Amino acid sequence: MKRIISIALALVLAFSSVSALAATAEENPLAYSDEYKTSVYYQRLMQALEEHKDGIAMEKVLAVTLSQEGYKNYATEGVDLSLAKAEGKLWTGSELRMNDNLTGNTEYTRWAQRYIMELDEDSQYVDYDWCAIYVSWCLYQAGYYTKDQLKKYYYAYIVDPRVFYDADSWIESFNLNQKLVYYPPLARHKLDAMPWNTYYNVDIDPFEIPYKPGGLVFFSWAGNGDYYSHVGIVVDYDRDTHVLTYSNGNSDGMVITRQIDLDVRESFRGQAYCLNANRILAYADYDVITPPEPKEITCDTPVLTRDKNASQSLKIRTNSESVMASVYLDGSYHGSIIESNMIFHEGLLTIGSSELSELSVGVHRLRLVFDDGEIELPLKIIDRANAILGDADQDGEVDTPDVTLIQRYDIGLAELSGDALILSDVDRDDEVNVIDATWLQRYLNQLKAPDGIGGVIRIDI
């Protein structure tokens, strides 16, 4: 259960109509399995989407989850799997494989695997717990995600889930506005571990949190606040009796509505004996969240230069107003802030040194994708400890472009500074001019030139 917590994904609200979304999903054969489309749950889903197409955000999500009440992962002992599959209650892929808790192989994990990630039927992904996948499925059905948005967030957890139980593992991956998230005192030690973020509703009495139907409630079943272990969708909260009613997936392998009395001390859901109020770790509204307006993303540093051996993180200041960032290097996905050593807050993207340590010397294409736009920047990786005399453009080799760069610098059409100036001064006379370019041309044509050109020199840091 714990690992899949980090798969709770990206509430990037794209307010397209529900009917249009359903039609789009219908056109793609991977959106719903054939088994599911013959089931009562599919019929209920379509009816809920139609009846609440003009409803507010959380109303739609609540209607979707209630339409799935009773859906069960039937891959358990003593169940007629053939019958369950025929009834649309089970999707098994090409073979039935389950994890130790018998929690995988649902329509919802299939949707994430086949439709969102476009993985084949035998991928291990079908074996995951699915509470958070189910919530994101409900949000998607209600119209708040596009497939591309979801794919960006899901990719990380299938490949290398490295962010697990910290406060923002769920909250930020659902892209929830922090001003609408409420944290009881037990969550404070998690929040204090995230100094780059700003939290607005901290130390709220769990009895006084403003629960609303359709909102998201986050649980820590152990009652000690150590990690987020479950997410559900609020159905109702009785402020007199303190009974919270919520709908959730992967609860005894089912989609089911349950109640928890916050006043009671018990071993709830088979977990530790404690006050149920202590099992609440966060609650979030999302009705008023709107996606950032698309814009032209700009950066205050048009060319990024980084020493291969640097231990400091790389900081990139942009004008993005989103809370999510994904990084692509040389055309390949490199990671997002949810699953990698990156932080993105108030337009400042910080990429940890470990994320860049394997990059070769030279110029790389760095594409930053935000919820409100994207930008591509050149990222020049240099090696100051093993610099090459004559390598004016610091791409790791001495070649004709270095000659051209020095010539352009000499007539004022290009800039050279710092290490580049040192490497361009091939005759070591403390000047960079056309003579250095000439010496470099001679070196490239294997003619007599000053000693040391093309050799490694150390530039002291």
Coordinates of C-alpha atoms in Angstrom, one line a residue:
M1 CA 0.0 0.0 0.0
K2 CA 2.8 2.4 0.9
R3 CA 4.6 2.6 -2.4
I4 CA 1.5 3.3 -4.4
I5 CA 0.8 6.3 -2.2
S6 CA 3.3 8.2 -4.2
I7 CA 1.4 7.4 -7.3
A8 CA -1.4 9.9 -6.4
L9 CA -1.2 12.1 -9.3
A10 CA -1.4 15.7 -10.4
L11 CA -4.8 17.4 -10.0
V12 CA -4.1 19.7 -13.0
L13 CA -7.7 20.9 -13.5
A14 CA -8.5 21.2 -17.2
F15 CA -12.1 22.2 -17.2
S16 CA -13.2 20.4 -20.4
S17 CA -16.7 19.1 -20.4
V18 CA -17.5 15.7 -19.0
S19 CA -19.4 14.6 -22.1
A20 CA -16.6 15.5 -24.4
L21 CA -14.1 13.6 -22.2
A22 CA -16.3 10.5 -22.2
A23 CA -16.6 10.6 -25.9
T24 CA -12.9 10.9 -26.3
A25 CA -12.3 7.9 -24.0
E26 CA -14.9 5.9 -26.0
E27 CA -12.9 6.4 -29.2
N28 CA -9.8 4.8 -27.8
P29 CA -10.2 1.1 -27.3
L30 CA -7.7 1.2 -24.3
A31 CA -9.7 3.7 -22.3
Y32 CA -12.1 1.0 -20.9
S33 CA -11.7 -2.8 -21.1
D34 CA -14.3 -4.7 -23.1
E35 CA -15.2 -6.5 -19.9
Y36 CA -15.8 -3.3 -18.0
K37 CA -18.0 -1.8 -20.7
T38 CA -20.4 -4.7 -20.3
S39 CA -20.7 -4.2 -16.6
V40 CA -23.2 -2.3 -14.4
Y41 CA -20.3 -0.1 -13.2
Y42 CA -19.8 1.3 -16.6
Q43 CA -23.5 1.9 -17.0
R44 CA -23.5 3.7 -13.6
L45 CA -20.5 5.8 -14.6
M46 CA -22.0 7.0 -17.8
Q47 CA -25.3 7.9 -16.0
A48 CA -23.4 9.7 -13.3
L49 CA -21.4 11.7 -15.8
E50 CA -24.5 12.7 -17.7
E51 CA -26.6 13.6 -14.6
H52 CA -23.8 15.8 -13.1
K53 CA -22.2 17.3 -16.2
D54 CA -23.2 20.8 -15.0
G55 CA -22.2 20.2 -11.4
I56 CA -19.4 21.8 -9.5
A57 CA -16.0 20.1 -9.4
M58 CA -16.2 18.0 -6.2
E59 CA -19.8 17.1 -7.0
K60 CA -18.7 15.3 -10.2
V61 CA -16.0 13.4 -8.5
L62 CA -18.3 12.3 -5.7
A63 CA -20.9 11.1 -8.3
V64 CA -18.2 9.1 -10.1
T65 CA -16.9 7.3 -7.1
L66 CA -20.4 6.5 -5.8
S67 CA -21.2 5.0 -9.2
Q68 CA -18.4 2.4 -8.6
E69 CA -19.7 1.3 -5.2
G70 CA -19.2 -2.4 -4.9
Y71 CA -16.6 -2.9 -7.6
K72 CA -14.3 -5.6 -6.2
N73 CA -11.0 -7.0 -7.2
Y74 CA -12.2 -10.5 -7.6
A75 CA -8.7 -12.1 -7.9
T76 CA -9.0 -13.6 -4.5
E77 CA -9.2 -17.2 -3.2
G78 CA -12.4 -19.0 -3.8
V79 CA -13.8 -16.6 -6.5
D80 CA -14.8 -17.9 -9.9
L81 CA -12.4 -15.7 -12.0
S82 CA -14.1 -16.6 -15.3
L83 CA -17.4 -15.5 -14.0
A84 CA -16.0 -12.3 -12.5
K85 CA -14.3 -11.4 -15.7
A86 CA -17.5 -12.1 -17.7
E87 CA -19.3 -9.7 -15.3
G88 CA -16.8 -7.0 -16.0
K89 CA -15.4 -7.1 -12.4
L90 CA -11.9 -8.2 -13.3
W91 CA -9.3 -7.4 -15.9
T92 CA -6.4 -9.8 -15.7
G93 CA -4.2 -9.1 -18.7
S94 CA -2.8 -12.1 -20.5
E95 CA -2.2 -13.9 -17.3
L96 CA -3.3 -13.6 -13.7
R97 CA -0.5 -12.4 -11.5
M98 CA -1.0 -10.7 -8.1
N99 CA 1.1 -9.2 -5.3
D100 CA 1.2 -10.6 -1.8
N101 CA -2.0 -8.7 -0.8
L102 CA -4.0 -9.8 -3.9
T103 CA -4.7 -6.1 -4.7
G104 CA -3.9 -5.7 -8.4
N105 CA -5.7 -6.4 -11.7
T106 CA -8.5 -3.9 -11.5
E107 CA -10.1 -1.8 -14.2
Y108 CA -8.4 1.2 -12.6
T109 CA -4.9 -0.2 -12.6
R110 CA -5.5 -1.5 -16.2
W111 CA -6.5 2.0 -17.2
A112 CA -3.3 3.5 -15.8
Q113 CA -1.2 0.7 -17.3
R114 CA -2.7 0.4 -20.8
Y115 CA -4.4 3.7 -21.5
I116 CA -2.2 6.3 -19.7
M117 CA 1.2 4.6 -19.8
E118 CA 0.6 2.6 -23.0
L119 CA 2.3 -0.4 -21.5
D120 CA 1.7 -4.0 -22.5
E121 CA -0.6 -6.4 -20.6
D122 CA 2.2 -8.2 -18.9
S123 CA 3.7 -5.2 -17.2
Q124 CA 4.2 -5.6 -13.4
Y125 CA 2.3 -2.4 -12.9
V126 CA -1.0 -4.3 -12.7
D127 CA 0.1 -5.8 -9.3
Y128 CA 0.1 -2.5 -7.4
D129 CA -2.2 -1.4 -4.7
W130 CA -4.7 1.0 -6.2
C131 CA -6.2 3.5 -3.7
A132 CA -4.5 6.5 -5.2
I133 CA -4.8 5.3 -8.8
Y134 CA -8.5 5.0 -8.2
V135 CA -8.8 8.6 -6.9
S136 CA -7.0 9.9 -10.0
W137 CA -9.3 7.7 -12.2
C138 CA -12.3 9.4 -10.6
L139 CA -10.7 12.9 -11.1
Y140 CA -10.0 12.0 -14.7
Q141 CA -13.5 10.7 -15.4
A142 CA -14.8 14.0 -14.0
G143 CA -12.7 15.9 -16.5
Y144 CA -9.8 17.3 -14.6
Y145 CA -6.9 15.5 -16.3
T146 CA -5.8 15.0 -19.8
K147 CA -4.0 11.8 -20.7
D148 CA -0.8 13.7 -21.4
Q149 CA -0.9 15.4 -18.0
L150 CA -1.4 12.1 -16.2
K151 CA 1.3 10.3 -18.2
K152 CA 3.8 12.9 -17.0
Y153 CA 3.1 12.1 -13.4
Y154 CA 2.6 8.3 -13.6
Y155 CA 5.8 7.7 -15.5
A156 CA 8.0 8.4 -12.5
Y157 CA 6.5 5.8 -10.2
I158 CA 6.5 3.0 -12.6
V159 CA 10.2 3.4 -13.3
D160 CA 11.8 4.6 -10.1
P161 CA 9.7 5.7 -7.1
R162 CA 12.0 7.6 -4.9
V163 CA 9.7 9.9 -3.0
F164 CA 7.5 8.0 -0.6
Y165 CA 5.9 9.3 2.6
D166 CA 6.6 12.9 3.0
A167 CA 3.8 15.4 3.2
D168 CA 4.2 16.7 -0.4
S169 CA 4.4 13.2 -1.9
W170 CA 0.6 13.2 -2.1
I171 CA -0.4 16.8 -1.8
E172 CA 1.9 18.2 -4.5
S173 CA 1.3 15.3 -6.8
F174 CA -2.4 16.0 -6.8
N175 CA -1.3 19.6 -7.5
L176 CA -3.5 20.9 -4.7
N177 CA -3.4 24.5 -3.8
Q178 CA -1.8 24.7 -0.4
K179 CA -4.2 27.4 0.7
L180 CA -7.0 24.8 0.5
V181 CA -5.1 22.0 2.3
Y182 CA -5.6 21.5 6.0
Y183 CA -3.1 19.7 8.2
P184 CA -3.7 18.5 11.8
P185 CA -0.8 18.8 14.4
L186 CA 0.4 15.2 13.7
A187 CA 1.4 16.3 10.2
R188 CA 3.7 19.1 11.4
H189 CA 6.9 17.0 11.5
K190 CA 6.4 16.1 7.9
L191 CA 5.8 19.7 6.9
D192 CA 8.8 21.0 8.8
A193 CA 10.9 18.6 6.7
M194 CA 9.9 20.6 3.6
P195 CA 11.3 24.1 4.2
W196 CA 11.0 25.2 0.6
N197 CA 7.2 25.2 0.7
T198 CA 4.6 27.4 2.4
Y199 CA 1.8 25.9 4.4
Y200 CA -1.2 27.9 5.4
N201 CA -3.6 25.7 7.4
V202 CA -1.3 23.9 9.9
D203 CA -2.2 22.5 13.3
I204 CA -5.9 22.4 12.5
D205 CA -8.0 20.3 14.9
P206 CA -9.0 17.2 12.9
F207 CA -12.6 17.6 14.3
E208 CA -12.7 21.2 12.9
I209 CA -11.3 20.6 9.4
P210 CA -13.9 21.9 6.9
Y211 CA -14.6 18.5 5.2
K212 CA -16.9 18.8 2.2
P213 CA -18.5 16.1 -0.1
G214 CA -16.1 15.3 -2.9
G215 CA -13.0 16.6 -1.1
L216 CA -9.9 14.5 -0.7
V217 CA -9.0 13.1 2.8
F218 CA -5.6 11.6 3.5
F219 CA -5.1 9.0 6.2
S220 CA -2.3 7.6 8.2
W221 CA -3.8 4.3 9.5
A222 CA -1.1 3.8 12.2
G223 CA -2.2 7.1 13.8
N224 CA 1.3 8.4 14.4
G225 CA 1.6 10.7 11.4
D226 CA 4.7 8.9 10.1
Y227 CA 3.4 8.4 6.5
Y228 CA 0.4 8.8 4.3
S229 CA -1.1 5.4 3.8
H230 CA -4.5 5.9 2.2
V231 CA -6.6 8.5 0.3
G232 CA -10.4 8.7 0.0
I233 CA -13.2 10.9 -1.3
V234 CA -15.4 12.6 1.4
V235 CA -19.0 11.7 1.2
D236 CA -20.2 13.4 4.4
Y237 CA -19.1 14.7 7.8
D238 CA -21.4 15.0 10.7
R239 CA -20.1 17.9 12.8
D240 CA -22.2 16.9 15.8
T241 CA -21.2 13.3 16.0
H242 CA -17.7 13.6 14.3
V243 CA -18.5 10.7 12.0
L244 CA -16.6 11.0 8.7
T245 CA -18.1 9.1 5.7
Y246 CA -15.8 8.5 2.7
S247 CA -15.6 6.5 -0.5
N248 CA -12.4 4.8 -1.4
G249 CA -10.8 2.1 -3.6
N250 CA -8.6 -0.8 -2.5
S251 CA -10.4 -1.2 0.8
D252 CA -10.6 -4.9 1.3
G253 CA -10.1 -5.1 -2.5
M254 CA -13.2 -3.1 -3.1
V255 CA -14.6 0.3 -4.0
I256 CA -16.7 0.9 -0.9
T257 CA -18.1 3.7 1.3
R258 CA -17.0 3.5 4.9
Q259 CA -17.4 5.5 8.1
I260 CA -14.9 6.5 10.8
D261 CA -15.9 8.0 14.1
L262 CA -13.1 10.5 15.0
D263 CA -14.1 10.4 18.7
V264 CA -13.5 6.6 19.1
R265 CA -10.3 4.9 20.2
E266 CA -10.0 1.6 18.4
S267 CA -8.0 -0.7 16.2
F268 CA -9.5 0.7 13.0
R269 CA -9.0 -1.2 9.8
G270 CA -6.8 -3.7 11.7
Q271 CA -4.2 -1.0 12.6
A272 CA -2.9 0.2 15.9
Y273 CA -5.2 1.0 18.8
C274 CA -5.5 4.9 19.0
L275 CA -7.9 7.8 18.6
N276 CA -9.3 7.8 15.2
A277 CA -8.9 11.5 14.8
N278 CA -5.2 10.9 14.8
R279 CA -5.5 8.9 11.6
I280 CA -6.3 12.1 9.6
L281 CA -3.2 13.6 8.1
A282 CA -4.7 16.1 5.6
Y283 CA -7.8 17.2 3.8
A284 CA -8.0 19.2 0.6
D285 CA -10.6 21.1 -1.4
Y286 CA -10.1 21.7 -5.1
D287 CA -13.3 23.3 -6.5
V288 CA -11.7 26.7 -7.0
I289 CA -8.4 25.5 -8.4
T290 CA -7.9 26.4 -12.0
P291 CA -5.0 25.6 -14.3
P292 CA -2.4 28.3 -14.8
E293 CA -2.9 30.3 -18.0
P294 CA -0.6 29.2 -20.8
K295 CA 2.2 31.7 -21.3
E296 CA 5.6 32.0 -22.9
I297 CA 8.0 30.7 -20.4
T298 CA 11.2 32.7 -20.0
C299 CA 14.4 32.1 -18.0
D300 CA 16.7 34.7 -16.5
T301 CA 19.7 32.7 -17.8
P302 CA 19.5 32.0 -21.5
V303 CA 22.5 29.6 -21.5
L304 CA 23.1 27.4 -18.5
T305 CA 26.7 26.3 -17.8
R306 CA 27.6 23.7 -15.2
D307 CA 30.9 22.1 -14.1
K308 CA 30.6 18.3 -14.4
N309 CA 32.3 18.0 -11.0
A310 CA 30.1 20.5 -9.1
S311 CA 28.5 19.4 -5.9
Q312 CA 26.0 22.2 -5.8
S313 CA 22.5 21.9 -7.2
L314 CA 21.5 23.7 -10.4
K315 CA 19.0 26.5 -9.9
I316 CA 16.9 27.8 -12.8
R317 CA 14.7 30.8 -12.4
T318 CA 11.6 31.0 -14.6
N319 CA 8.4 32.9 -14.8
S320 CA 6.2 29.8 -14.5
E321 CA 3.3 29.9 -12.0
S322 CA 2.6 26.2 -11.9
V323 CA 3.6 23.9 -9.1
M324 CA 4.8 21.1 -11.3
A325 CA 7.9 20.7 -13.5
S326 CA 9.3 17.9 -15.6
V327 CA 12.7 17.8 -17.2
Y328 CA 13.7 16.4 -20.6
L329 CA 17.4 16.1 -21.6
D330 CA 18.3 15.7 -25.2
G331 CA 14.7 14.7 -26.0
S332 CA 14.4 12.0 -23.3
Y333 CA 12.3 12.3 -20.2
H334 CA 14.6 12.8 -17.2
G335 CA 12.2 13.1 -14.2
S336 CA 9.7 15.4 -12.4
I337 CA 9.8 17.0 -9.0
I338 CA 7.6 14.3 -7.6
E339 CA 9.9 11.4 -8.2
S340 CA 13.4 12.9 -8.5
N341 CA 15.9 15.1 -6.7
M342 CA 14.2 18.3 -7.8
I343 CA 12.4 21.1 -6.2
F344 CA 10.1 23.6 -7.9
H345 CA 8.7 26.5 -5.9
E346 CA 7.6 30.0 -7.0
G347 CA 9.3 29.8 -10.3
L348 CA 12.7 28.5 -9.1
L349 CA 13.6 25.0 -10.3
T350 CA 16.3 23.3 -8.3
I351 CA 17.9 20.2 -9.8
G352 CA 20.1 18.2 -7.5
S353 CA 23.7 17.4 -8.6
S354 CA 23.0 13.7 -8.7
E355 CA 20.5 14.2 -11.5
L356 CA 23.2 15.7 -13.7
S357 CA 26.3 13.8 -12.7
E358 CA 26.1 11.4 -15.7
L359 CA 26.0 14.1 -18.4
S360 CA 28.9 14.2 -20.7
V361 CA 30.9 17.4 -21.4
G362 CA 29.3 19.3 -24.2
V363 CA 26.1 21.2 -24.9
H364 CA 22.8 19.4 -24.1
R365 CA 19.2 20.3 -24.8
L366 CA 17.3 20.9 -21.5
R367 CA 13.5 21.1 -21.9
L368 CA 11.5 22.2 -18.9
V369 CA 7.8 21.4 -19.1
F370 CA 5.4 23.2 -16.7
D371 CA 1.7 23.2 -16.4
D372 CA 1.5 26.7 -18.0
G373 CA 4.1 26.2 -20.7
E374 CA 7.6 25.0 -21.5
I375 CA 11.0 26.3 -22.5
E376 CA 14.1 24.7 -24.1
L377 CA 17.5 25.9 -23.0
P378 CA 21.1 24.9 -23.9
L379 CA 22.9 23.3 -20.9
K380 CA 26.6 23.4 -21.3
I381 CA 28.5 20.8 -19.2
I382 CA 32.2 21.6 -18.7
D383 CA 34.9 19.9 -16.8
R384 CA 37.1 22.5 -15.1
A385 CA 39.4 19.9 -13.6
N386 CA 40.1 18.4 -17.1
A387 CA 39.7 21.4 -19.4
I388 CA 41.3 21.3 -22.9
L389 CA 43.5 24.2 -24.1
G390 CA 41.9 25.5 -27.3
D391 CA 38.4 24.3 -26.5
A392 CA 36.9 27.8 -26.7
D393 CA 33.3 26.6 -26.7
Q394 CA 33.9 24.0 -23.9
D395 CA 32.3 21.1 -25.7
G396 CA 35.1 18.7 -24.7
E397 CA 37.1 18.8 -28.0
V398 CA 39.2 21.2 -30.1
D399 CA 37.7 21.7 -33.6
T400 CA 36.8 24.2 -36.2
P401 CA 33.9 25.8 -34.2
D402 CA 36.5 26.8 -31.6
V403 CA 38.5 28.7 -34.3
T404 CA 35.3 30.4 -35.5
L405 CA 34.3 31.4 -32.0
I406 CA 37.7 33.0 -31.3
Q407 CA 37.5 34.9 -34.7
R408 CA 34.1 36.1 -33.9
Y409 CA 35.2 37.2 -30.4
D410 CA 38.1 39.2 -31.9
I411 CA 35.8 41.3 -34.1
G412 CA 33.1 41.7 -31.4
L413 CA 30.5 39.3 -32.7
A414 CA 30.7 36.8 -29.9
E415 CA 31.3 36.8 -26.2
L416 CA 33.9 34.8 -24.2
S417 CA 34.3 35.1 -20.5
G418 CA 35.7 33.2 -17.5
D419 CA 37.1 29.7 -18.3
A420 CA 36.3 30.1 -22.0
L421 CA 38.8 33.1 -22.2
I422 CA 41.5 31.0 -20.4
L423 CA 41.1 28.1 -22.8
S424 CA 41.0 30.4 -25.9
D425 CA 44.4 32.0 -25.1
V426 CA 46.3 29.2 -26.7
D427 CA 49.6 31.1 -27.0
R428 CA 49.3 32.1 -23.3
D429 CA 50.1 35.8 -23.8
D430 CA 47.1 36.9 -21.8
E431 CA 45.2 38.1 -24.8
V432 CA 42.6 36.4 -27.0
N433 CA 42.7 37.5 -30.6
V434 CA 43.0 36.4 -34.2
I435 CA 46.5 35.1 -33.5
D436 CA 45.1 32.5 -31.2
A437 CA 42.7 31.5 -33.9
T438 CA 45.5 31.2 -36.4
W439 CA 47.5 29.0 -34.0
L440 CA 44.5 26.9 -33.5
Q441 CA 44.0 26.4 -37.3
R442 CA 47.7 25.4 -37.6
Y443 CA 47.2 22.9 -34.8
L444 CA 44.1 21.4 -36.5
N445 CA 46.1 21.1 -39.8
Q446 CA 48.9 19.4 -37.9
L447 CA 51.3 22.3 -38.4
K448 CA 53.7 23.8 -35.8
A449 CA 51.8 25.5 -33.0
P450 CA 52.4 26.4 -29.3
D451 CA 52.9 23.4 -27.1
G452 CA 49.9 22.4 -25.0
I453 CA 47.1 23.0 -27.5
G454 CA 44.6 20.1 -27.2
G455 CA 46.1 19.1 -23.9
V456 CA 44.4 19.0 -20.5
I457 CA 44.9 21.9 -18.2
R458 CA 43.4 22.3 -14.8
I459 CA 41.4 25.5 -14.1
D460 CA 41.5 26.1 -10.4
I461 CA 38.1 26.4 -8.8

